[in-house]
Structures are given as C-alpha cells and as structure tokens.
Tab-separated table of C-alpha atoms in Angstrom:
chain	number	residue	atom	x	y	z
I	24	UNK	CA	-27.319	-15.642	-29.414
I	25	UNK	CA	-30.075	-16.198	-26.872
I	26	UNK	CA	-32.380	-14.024	-28.991
I	27	UNK	CA	-31.493	-16.166	-32.036
I	28	UNK	CA	-32.338	-19.347	-30.117
I	29	UNK	CA	-35.606	-17.872	-28.825
I	30	UNK	CA	-36.638	-16.872	-32.351
I	31	UNK	CA	-35.780	-20.369	-33.595
I	32	UNK	CA	-37.670	-22.097	-30.764
I	33	UNK	CA	-40.741	-19.903	-31.317
I	34	UNK	CA	-40.716	-20.594	-35.078
I	35	UNK	CA	-40.414	-24.352	-34.474
I	36	UNK	CA	-43.222	-24.308	-31.923
I	37	UNK	CA	-45.532	-22.475	-34.341
I	38	UNK	CA	-45.062	-25.381	-36.760
I	39	UNK	CA	-45.763	-27.941	-34.053
I	40	UNK	CA	-42.159	-29.217	-34.159
I	41	UNK	CA	-40.546	-30.503	-30.983
I	42	UNK	CA	-36.900	-30.807	-32.038
I	43	UNK	CA	-34.598	-28.536	-33.997
I	44	UNK	CA	-31.836	-30.433	-35.799
I	45	UNK	CA	-30.184	-27.619	-37.671
I	46	UNK	CA	-30.180	-23.836	-37.559
I	47	UNK	CA	-28.932	-21.877	-40.572
I	48	UNK	CA	-27.960	-18.237	-40.184
I	49	UNK	CA	-26.713	-15.744	-42.762
I	50	UNK	CA	-23.973	-13.438	-41.516
I	51	UNK	CA	-22.563	-10.497	-43.456
I	52	UNK	CA	-19.072	-9.076	-42.885
I	53	UNK	CA	-20.641	-5.719	-41.894
I	54	UNK	CA	-23.075	-7.175	-39.343
I	55	UNK	CA	-20.620	-6.708	-36.490
I	56	UNK	CA	-20.764	-10.434	-35.788
I	57	UNK	CA	-18.023	-12.975	-36.449
I	58	UNK	CA	-18.561	-16.661	-37.160
I	59	UNK	CA	-16.300	-18.029	-34.409
I	60	UNK	CA	-17.837	-16.197	-31.423
I	61	UNK	CA	-21.263	-17.062	-32.838
I	62	UNK	CA	-20.342	-20.759	-32.854
I	63	UNK	CA	-18.929	-20.472	-29.360
I	64	UNK	CA	-22.149	-18.872	-28.075
I	65	UNK	CA	-24.216	-21.533	-29.810
I	66	UNK	CA	-22.217	-24.350	-28.185
I	67	UNK	CA	-22.532	-22.644	-24.807
I	68	UNK	CA	-26.233	-21.804	-24.871
I	69	UNK	CA	-27.975	-24.480	-26.953
I	70	UNK	CA	-27.670	-27.199	-24.228
I	71	UNK	CA	-29.984	-25.064	-22.074
I	72	UNK	CA	-32.873	-25.984	-24.355
I	73	UNK	CA	-34.124	-29.573	-24.638
I	74	UNK	CA	-35.528	-28.944	-28.126
I	75	UNK	CA	-32.013	-28.073	-29.322
I	76	UNK	CA	-30.253	-31.221	-28.088
I	77	UNK	CA	-27.660	-32.222	-30.690
I	78	UNK	CA	-28.603	-29.362	-33.011
I	79	UNK	CA	-25.986	-28.015	-35.410
I	80	UNK	CA	-25.356	-24.450	-36.497
I	81	UNK	CA	-24.718	-23.657	-40.158
I	82	UNK	CA	-23.307	-20.225	-40.941
I	83	UNK	CA	-23.787	-18.943	-44.491
I	84	UNK	CA	-21.487	-15.981	-45.058
I	85	UNK	CA	-22.857	-13.283	-47.374
I	86	UNK	CA	-20.697	-11.026	-49.566
I	87	UNK	CA	-20.391	-7.252	-49.381
I	88	UNK	CA	-22.178	-6.164	-52.522
I	89	UNK	CA	-22.714	-2.663	-53.902
I	90	UNK	CA	-24.911	-1.233	-56.649
I	91	UNK	CA	-23.316	1.599	-58.602
I	92	UNK	CA	-25.472	4.681	-59.256
I	93	UNK	CA	-23.538	5.491	-62.445
I	94	UNK	CA	-23.369	2.135	-64.294
I	95	UNK	CA	-26.077	0.348	-62.274
I	96	UNK	CA	-23.968	-2.791	-62.000
I	97	UNK	CA	-23.982	-4.842	-58.814
I	98	UNK	CA	-20.523	-6.038	-57.749
I	99	UNK	CA	-18.868	-7.814	-54.838
I	100	UNK	CA	-16.456	-5.505	-53.041
I	101	UNK	CA	-14.074	-5.678	-50.091
I	102	UNK	CA	-14.697	-4.089	-46.742
I	103	UNK	CA	-13.674	-0.428	-46.882
I	104	UNK	CA	-13.541	-0.401	-50.701
I	105	UNK	CA	-17.010	0.670	-51.680
I	106	UNK	CA	-16.223	2.267	-55.064
I	107	UNK	CA	-17.629	0.504	-58.129
I	108	UNK	CA	-14.952	-1.951	-59.363
I	109	UNK	CA	-16.377	-1.780	-62.900
I	110	UNK	CA	-16.529	1.950	-63.656
I	111	UNK	CA	-14.864	3.445	-60.578
I	112	UNK	CA	-18.086	5.245	-59.589
I	113	UNK	CA	-18.030	6.639	-56.058
I	114	UNK	CA	-21.782	6.652	-55.514
I	115	UNK	CA	-22.635	3.104	-54.562
I	116	UNK	CA	-25.348	1.639	-52.376
I	117	UNK	CA	-24.813	-1.389	-50.205
I	118	UNK	CA	-27.195	-4.173	-51.195
I	119	UNK	CA	-25.674	-6.981	-49.126
I	120	UNK	CA	-23.196	-7.391	-46.263
I	121	UNK	CA	-25.088	-6.343	-43.142
I	122	UNK	CA	-27.164	-9.528	-42.782
I	123	UNK	CA	-27.545	-11.198	-39.416
I	124	UNK	CA	-30.505	-13.387	-40.107
I	125	UNK	CA	-32.048	-16.626	-38.906
I	126	UNK	CA	-32.565	-18.135	-42.348
I	127	UNK	CA	-33.963	-21.632	-41.930
I	128	UNK	CA	-34.503	-24.509	-39.556
I	129	UNK	CA	-34.516	-28.267	-39.954
I	130	UNK	CA	-37.119	-29.514	-37.508
I	131	UNK	CA	-38.910	-32.727	-36.571
O	14	UNK	CA	-45.312	-49.214	-39.410
O	15	UNK	CA	-41.581	-49.913	-39.417
O	16	UNK	CA	-40.764	-53.190	-41.104
O	17	UNK	CA	-37.781	-54.129	-38.927
O	18	UNK	CA	-39.187	-53.766	-35.422
O	19	UNK	CA	-42.826	-52.846	-35.726
O	20	UNK	CA	-42.543	-49.359	-34.183
O	21	UNK	CA	-44.806	-46.648	-35.540
O	22	UNK	CA	-42.856	-43.533	-36.319
O	23	UNK	CA	-44.844	-40.401	-35.597
O	24	UNK	CA	-45.517	-38.258	-38.658
O	25	UNK	CA	-43.487	-35.402	-37.190
O	26	UNK	CA	-40.282	-37.468	-37.188
O	27	UNK	CA	-39.597	-36.642	-40.849
O	28	UNK	CA	-37.302	-33.645	-40.878
O	29	UNK	CA	-38.917	-30.559	-42.300
O	30	UNK	CA	-37.308	-27.346	-43.497
O	31	UNK	CA	-38.735	-24.064	-42.248
O	32	UNK	CA	-37.756	-20.907	-44.109
O	33	UNK	CA	-37.683	-18.273	-41.377
O	34	UNK	CA	-35.677	-15.269	-42.680
O	35	UNK	CA	-35.927	-13.234	-39.486
O	36	UNK	CA	-33.248	-10.776	-38.383
O	37	UNK	CA	-31.497	-12.192	-35.318
O	38	UNK	CA	-31.815	-8.843	-33.592
O	39	UNK	CA	-35.470	-8.498	-34.576
O	40	UNK	CA	-36.501	-7.762	-30.997
O	41	UNK	CA	-33.987	-4.939	-30.798
O	42	UNK	CA	-35.117	-3.703	-34.214
O	43	UNK	CA	-38.708	-3.655	-33.028
O	44	UNK	CA	-37.767	-1.484	-30.032
O	45	UNK	CA	-35.626	0.698	-32.301
O	46	UNK	CA	-38.555	1.330	-34.633
O	47	UNK	CA	-40.768	2.231	-31.673
O	48	UNK	CA	-38.098	4.633	-30.412
O	49	UNK	CA	-37.784	6.207	-33.843
O	50	UNK	CA	-41.500	6.889	-34.159
O	51	UNK	CA	-41.605	8.226	-30.602
O	52	UNK	CA	-38.697	10.603	-31.362
O	53	UNK	CA	-40.507	11.736	-34.497
O	54	UNK	CA	-43.731	12.304	-32.563
O	55	UNK	CA	-41.963	14.520	-30.001
O	56	UNK	CA	-39.771	16.253	-32.583
O	57	UNK	CA	-36.664	14.940	-30.835
O	58	UNK	CA	-33.426	14.501	-32.761
O	59	UNK	CA	-31.699	11.412	-31.329
O	60	UNK	CA	-27.970	11.124	-31.985
O	61	UNK	CA	-26.100	7.876	-31.365
O	62	UNK	CA	-22.600	9.015	-30.379
O	63	UNK	CA	-19.994	6.304	-30.961
O	64	UNK	CA	-16.238	6.048	-30.484
O	65	UNK	CA	-13.435	4.210	-28.726
O	66	UNK	CA	-13.039	4.865	-25.001
O	67	UNK	CA	-11.257	8.153	-24.375
O	68	UNK	CA	-11.875	9.918	-27.670
O	69	UNK	CA	-13.753	12.732	-26.009
O	70	UNK	CA	-17.457	11.858	-26.238
O	71	UNK	CA	-18.300	13.136	-22.772
O	72	UNK	CA	-16.233	16.318	-23.074
O	73	UNK	CA	-17.814	17.124	-26.429
O	74	UNK	CA	-21.395	16.489	-25.265
O	75	UNK	CA	-20.822	18.437	-22.032
O	76	UNK	CA	-19.502	21.438	-23.953
O	77	UNK	CA	-22.232	21.174	-26.611
O	78	UNK	CA	-25.047	21.095	-24.048
O	79	UNK	CA	-23.439	23.967	-22.119
O	80	UNK	CA	-23.473	26.033	-25.325
O	81	UNK	CA	-26.914	25.020	-26.664
O	82	UNK	CA	-29.078	24.224	-23.628
O	83	UNK	CA	-31.655	25.519	-22.649
O	84	UNK	CA	-32.210	27.634	-25.797
O	85	UNK	CA	-32.181	24.365	-27.705
O	86	UNK	CA	-33.383	21.872	-25.058
O	87	UNK	CA	-30.952	18.967	-24.747
O	88	UNK	CA	-30.715	15.767	-22.727
O	89	UNK	CA	-28.258	12.897	-22.659
O	90	UNK	CA	-28.416	9.172	-22.000
O	91	UNK	CA	-24.974	7.809	-21.243
O	92	UNK	CA	-23.908	4.181	-21.209
O	93	UNK	CA	-20.971	2.807	-19.254
O	94	UNK	CA	-20.246	-0.581	-17.763
O	95	UNK	CA	-20.192	0.928	-14.266
O	96	UNK	CA	-20.445	4.197	-12.233
O	97	UNK	CA	-22.509	7.317	-12.849
O	98	UNK	CA	-19.432	9.540	-13.136
O	99	UNK	CA	-20.259	10.572	-16.702
O	100	UNK	CA	-23.864	11.486	-15.869
O	101	UNK	CA	-22.689	13.584	-12.913
O	102	UNK	CA	-20.241	15.382	-15.157
O	103	UNK	CA	-22.799	15.921	-17.934
O	104	UNK	CA	-25.354	17.390	-15.497
O	105	UNK	CA	-22.964	20.295	-14.912
O	106	UNK	CA	-24.137	21.590	-18.296
O	107	UNK	CA	-27.602	22.153	-16.792
O	108	UNK	CA	-29.260	19.566	-19.048
O	109	UNK	CA	-30.758	16.291	-17.753
O	110	UNK	CA	-28.475	13.250	-17.881
O	111	UNK	CA	-29.484	9.629	-17.395
O	112	UNK	CA	-26.863	6.979	-16.716
O	113	UNK	CA	-27.300	3.412	-17.943
O	114	UNK	CA	-24.957	0.846	-16.405
O	115	UNK	CA	-24.626	-2.056	-18.800
O	116	UNK	CA	-22.807	-4.344	-16.350
O	117	UNK	CA	-20.617	-6.379	-18.667
O	118	UNK	CA	-22.440	-5.539	-21.912
O	119	UNK	CA	-20.305	-3.681	-24.416
O	120	UNK	CA	-23.081	-1.681	-26.115
O	121	UNK	CA	-26.455	-0.040	-25.512
O	122	UNK	CA	-29.651	-1.619	-26.857
O	123	UNK	CA	-32.924	-0.107	-28.014
O	124	UNK	CA	-35.002	-1.409	-25.082
O	125	UNK	CA	-32.867	0.371	-22.469
O	126	UNK	CA	-33.003	3.595	-24.515
O	127	UNK	CA	-36.774	3.337	-24.655
O	128	UNK	CA	-37.003	3.029	-20.850
O	129	UNK	CA	-34.565	5.891	-20.214
O	130	UNK	CA	-36.149	8.235	-22.769
O	131	UNK	CA	-39.586	7.628	-21.253
O	132	UNK	CA	-38.289	8.628	-17.822
O	133	UNK	CA	-37.305	12.140	-19.002
O	134	UNK	CA	-39.693	14.783	-17.610
O	135	UNK	CA	-39.459	16.891	-20.744
O	136	UNK	CA	-38.806	15.496	-24.218
O	137	UNK	CA	-35.786	17.425	-25.519
O	138	UNK	CA	-35.110	18.767	-29.006
O	139	UNK	CA	-31.757	16.996	-29.004
O	140	UNK	CA	-31.162	13.679	-27.270
O	141	UNK	CA	-27.519	12.650	-27.180
O	142	UNK	CA	-27.025	8.939	-26.644
O	143	UNK	CA	-23.443	8.436	-25.514
O	144	UNK	CA	-22.818	4.787	-26.313
O	145	UNK	CA	-20.352	2.543	-24.502
O	146	UNK	CA	-16.818	3.319	-25.688
O	147	UNK	CA	-16.286	0.571	-28.245
O	148	UNK	CA	-15.800	0.581	-32.018
O	149	UNK	CA	-17.131	-2.925	-32.626
O	150	UNK	CA	-20.366	-4.139	-31.003
O	151	UNK	CA	-22.392	-0.890	-30.877
O	152	UNK	CA	-22.322	-0.881	-34.703
O	153	UNK	CA	-24.750	-3.819	-34.803
O	154	UNK	CA	-27.411	-2.301	-32.533
O	155	UNK	CA	-29.908	0.160	-33.930
O	156	UNK	CA	-31.149	2.326	-31.052
O	157	UNK	CA	-33.793	4.136	-33.076
O	158	UNK	CA	-31.470	7.112	-33.531
O	159	UNK	CA	-31.878	9.611	-36.356
O	160	UNK	CA	-28.171	9.842	-37.031
O	161	UNK	CA	-24.953	8.119	-36.063
O	162	UNK	CA	-22.079	10.353	-35.072
O	163	UNK	CA	-18.679	8.644	-34.867
O	164	UNK	CA	-15.772	10.390	-33.150
O	165	UNK	CA	-12.164	9.978	-34.203
O	166	UNK	CA	-9.733	11.704	-31.865
O	167	UNK	CA	-6.395	12.826	-33.257
O	168	UNK	CA	-4.602	10.951	-30.442
O	169	UNK	CA	-5.937	7.626	-31.796
O	170	UNK	CA	-4.072	7.982	-35.073
O	171	UNK	CA	-5.204	8.504	-38.634
O	172	UNK	CA	-5.473	4.801	-39.483
O	173	UNK	CA	-8.326	4.004	-37.043
O	174	UNK	CA	-11.019	4.220	-39.765
O	175	UNK	CA	-9.202	1.586	-41.827
O	176	UNK	CA	-8.881	-0.730	-38.835
O	177	UNK	CA	-12.530	-0.407	-37.773
O	178	UNK	CA	-14.305	0.244	-41.081
O	179	UNK	CA	-17.667	-1.234	-40.116
O	180	UNK	CA	-18.574	1.438	-37.584
O	181	UNK	CA	-17.365	4.261	-39.842
O	182	UNK	CA	-19.263	2.921	-42.854
O	183	UNK	CA	-22.568	3.569	-41.087
O	184	UNK	CA	-21.663	7.040	-39.823
O	185	UNK	CA	-23.764	10.005	-40.906
O	186	UNK	CA	-21.246	12.387	-39.392
O	187	UNK	CA	-17.628	11.881	-38.372
O	188	UNK	CA	-16.219	14.348	-35.855
O	189	UNK	CA	-12.439	14.566	-35.736
O	190	UNK	CA	-11.937	15.566	-32.091
O	191	UNK	CA	-9.125	17.035	-29.980
O	192	UNK	CA	-7.830	18.991	-32.965
O	193	UNK	CA	-5.901	21.210	-30.513
O	194	UNK	CA	-3.543	18.214	-30.190
O	195	UNK	CA	-2.908	17.674	-33.916
O	196	UNK	CA	0.718	18.730	-33.693
O	197	UNK	CA	1.477	17.110	-30.335
O	198	UNK	CA	0.077	13.796	-31.607
O	199	UNK	CA	1.734	14.146	-35.067
O	200	UNK	CA	-1.677	13.480	-36.553
O	201	UNK	CA	-1.662	13.294	-40.354
O	202	UNK	CA	-4.929	15.039	-41.148
O	203	UNK	CA	-4.621	14.613	-44.889
O	204	UNK	CA	-4.377	10.844	-44.748
O	205	UNK	CA	-7.098	10.671	-42.082
O	206	UNK	CA	-9.444	12.470	-44.463
O	207	UNK	CA	-8.413	10.169	-47.317
O	208	UNK	CA	-9.105	7.108	-45.146
O	209	UNK	CA	-12.503	8.458	-44.104
O	210	UNK	CA	-13.346	9.215	-47.698
O	211	UNK	CA	-12.723	5.555	-48.443
O	212	UNK	CA	-14.535	3.871	-45.552
O	213	UNK	CA	-17.254	6.475	-44.912
O	214	UNK	CA	-17.928	8.032	-48.330
O	215	UNK	CA	-21.405	9.227	-47.311
O	216	UNK	CA	-20.483	10.855	-43.991
O	217	UNK	CA	-20.078	14.564	-43.332
O	218	UNK	CA	-16.799	15.359	-41.615
O	219	UNK	CA	-16.250	18.169	-39.115
O	220	UNK	CA	-13.072	18.909	-37.169
O	221	UNK	CA	-13.587	20.105	-33.608
O	222	UNK	CA	-11.888	20.826	-30.321
O	223	UNK	CA	-14.179	20.812	-27.276
O	224	UNK	CA	-11.311	22.456	-25.379
O	225	UNK	CA	-10.646	25.493	-27.578
O	226	UNK	CA	-14.074	25.597	-29.230
O	227	UNK	CA	-12.588	25.388	-32.731
O	228	UNK	CA	-15.060	24.000	-35.262
O	229	UNK	CA	-17.936	23.755	-32.792
O	230	UNK	CA	-20.068	26.282	-34.694
O	231	UNK	CA	-20.135	23.923	-37.691
O	232	UNK	CA	-21.159	21.023	-35.435
O	233	UNK	CA	-23.931	23.157	-33.887
O	234	UNK	CA	-25.059	24.207	-37.345
O	235	UNK	CA	-25.287	20.549	-38.336
O	236	UNK	CA	-27.342	19.786	-35.177
O	237	UNK	CA	-29.753	22.704	-35.784
O	238	UNK	CA	-30.185	21.636	-39.397
O	239	UNK	CA	-30.992	18.055	-38.353
O	240	UNK	CA	-33.399	19.251	-35.623
O	241	UNK	CA	-35.281	21.366	-38.183
O	242	UNK	CA	-35.413	18.354	-40.486
O	243	UNK	CA	-36.758	16.121	-37.692
O	244	UNK	CA	-39.431	18.689	-36.822
O	245	UNK	CA	-40.387	19.135	-40.467
O	246	UNK	CA	-39.388	22.824	-40.390
O	247	UNK	CA	-37.763	24.666	-43.311
O	248	UNK	CA	-33.971	24.316	-43.208
C-alpha cells in the first residue's frame, strides 16, 4: 500500500497538484490482493500524508478473462476454471485477472 | 473572482483527472526485471520455490544440491521470518546458502533477492530461492525468477490446489512431495492430478520423495533442461 501511495504522490507532484481527492485502483482476482485488506491499509496509511487528507479509494474489480487458442473467443471465467466456456478448449491464455494497478487520480 | 465572497480561487482548485495506469508493485517489477537480466547474463537458472510451511522445500533443496552440486554449481537463498536454521541446514549440502529474515513480512521481494544474489562469490548455474512458506502473498511478487516451482506435499491433502488456485495457476512445475507417505496420508493421487490439471493446466507435474529419492531423476532432468535453455545451449 505504501508503494501505491508513493506512486500516486509522485504522479500528482509531476502534474503540480497538491491534493489527491480520489485514487482509483484496478484489482484482479488473481493479483493476490483482496479489496478489504487494501481498504484497511489505505485507511491506516493515507493519514500519514498531508496531500492525501480526506482522499477516497475506489477499487475497480477486473474479471478473469481467457482467450481460447481453438475458437479465439475471449470469455469471462471463474477462478480455477480456465477452459473455454464456448468450445471447451483447454488451451487458453489469461488476458485479464492479474491486475494490481494504480489507474487514475483525481487531483487539485 | 468568486461572486459570493470575493475570494480568488487558484486555478489548481478545479479537480483534474490523471490517468496513471502504473502497476502498484512497479518498483518490485523493476527490480525483478533487473534480476532477470542479471541471471541471463550469468547463465543462472533462478527457481522460485513456493509452498505452504512444512511441505518439504528445505528437505528437497538440500537433497537436490547434495546430488547436483558441485558438478552443477548450485546456491540457495532462503527466506524465513526469523532464524538462520534453514541456511545452516542447507549448507550441509556443500553449496552456499544465504538466509533472508523477513521479520514479519510473509514473502520475499525482488530487491532483497538482488542484494543477496550480488553477495554470492560465484554465480551458480542453479539458484534456488526458497520463499517464505505461504500459499498466498508470494504469488503476487515477481522475484525475477525463470520458473516458479510449487510444492504440494501428500500430507496436505489433494484438495489444496483447489483451495489456493492463484499460486498454482502461475506454476511452471508442480512437485508432489513426500510421495513415500501416500498410503499413510491416504492421499488420493488421481484426484490431486485432476485438480492440478484444472487449476494449473500449463504446469509440468513430477512426483518426488526427497527421503527415498523416488522421482528425483525426473526433477534433475527438468533442472538440467532449464539450465541449458537459460544458457542458450542445445537441449
């Protein structure tokens, strides 16, 4: 979380902004990170930075999505079910689900 | 100027949206990429060894280094919250072992691997990185390894891969360990393999026992093959 806040603060500073009002992150189910602990860490650590006073955290969950090598379709799948739901193909490539990304900032 | 009170709002007070799109662990990723190119430069195969506590990582690495080192030069970096007991034990194989104490951290990160790898006198052909025993957090941290090896011991039960799919999904190799205890633990090998096929469809699977030596030749063959690949040799 501290590395997320540092990245956000550096990005805001580059734009000459002094306050961050909102931080949006994208989190995939395969990132190894859960929304609740992320929120908890944000609440605990953001008060250490004046530029983050009153800032809110928005978490955008991303789906687990696979592309099938056989039928080339891209489908949303469940964790641990990576076969193609359309044609049953076993050779699929993950195209979404591992994200842990600082997406955007609302700054002033 | 504000019409109600005459204040002059500064231009920066209008909220602005910045599209950043930066991985949260970008610093770790940066170190991981540096590690990866360093390993490539030295022809070192780096293996990130992952499992729950007690599934036999240390026993397997100790036995492997005893069998392969020094003909195939090995070294190990081992992470634990505290003590250097594992490093002491691993040194008995004759290969160098570096202990990282993570304090309360539940995983290794790329920066600490970079420091430890640089402190080795000789760059080995195989660098085992024994991660902190944990099936959750280490999955998120790229160490710059060339392959991820996840251990599943038969005493943990055949349903572990279904309960912790994220770490298995990223495995290049799954080692089913302690196979000498299959009967004692009533381990259902067939359903374990079916579960692994579902959550880790891309992984190779090898069954081993570090105690009896069963299956180790296949594991060593896999290591030699990957070393040749890393060094750009025919394999």
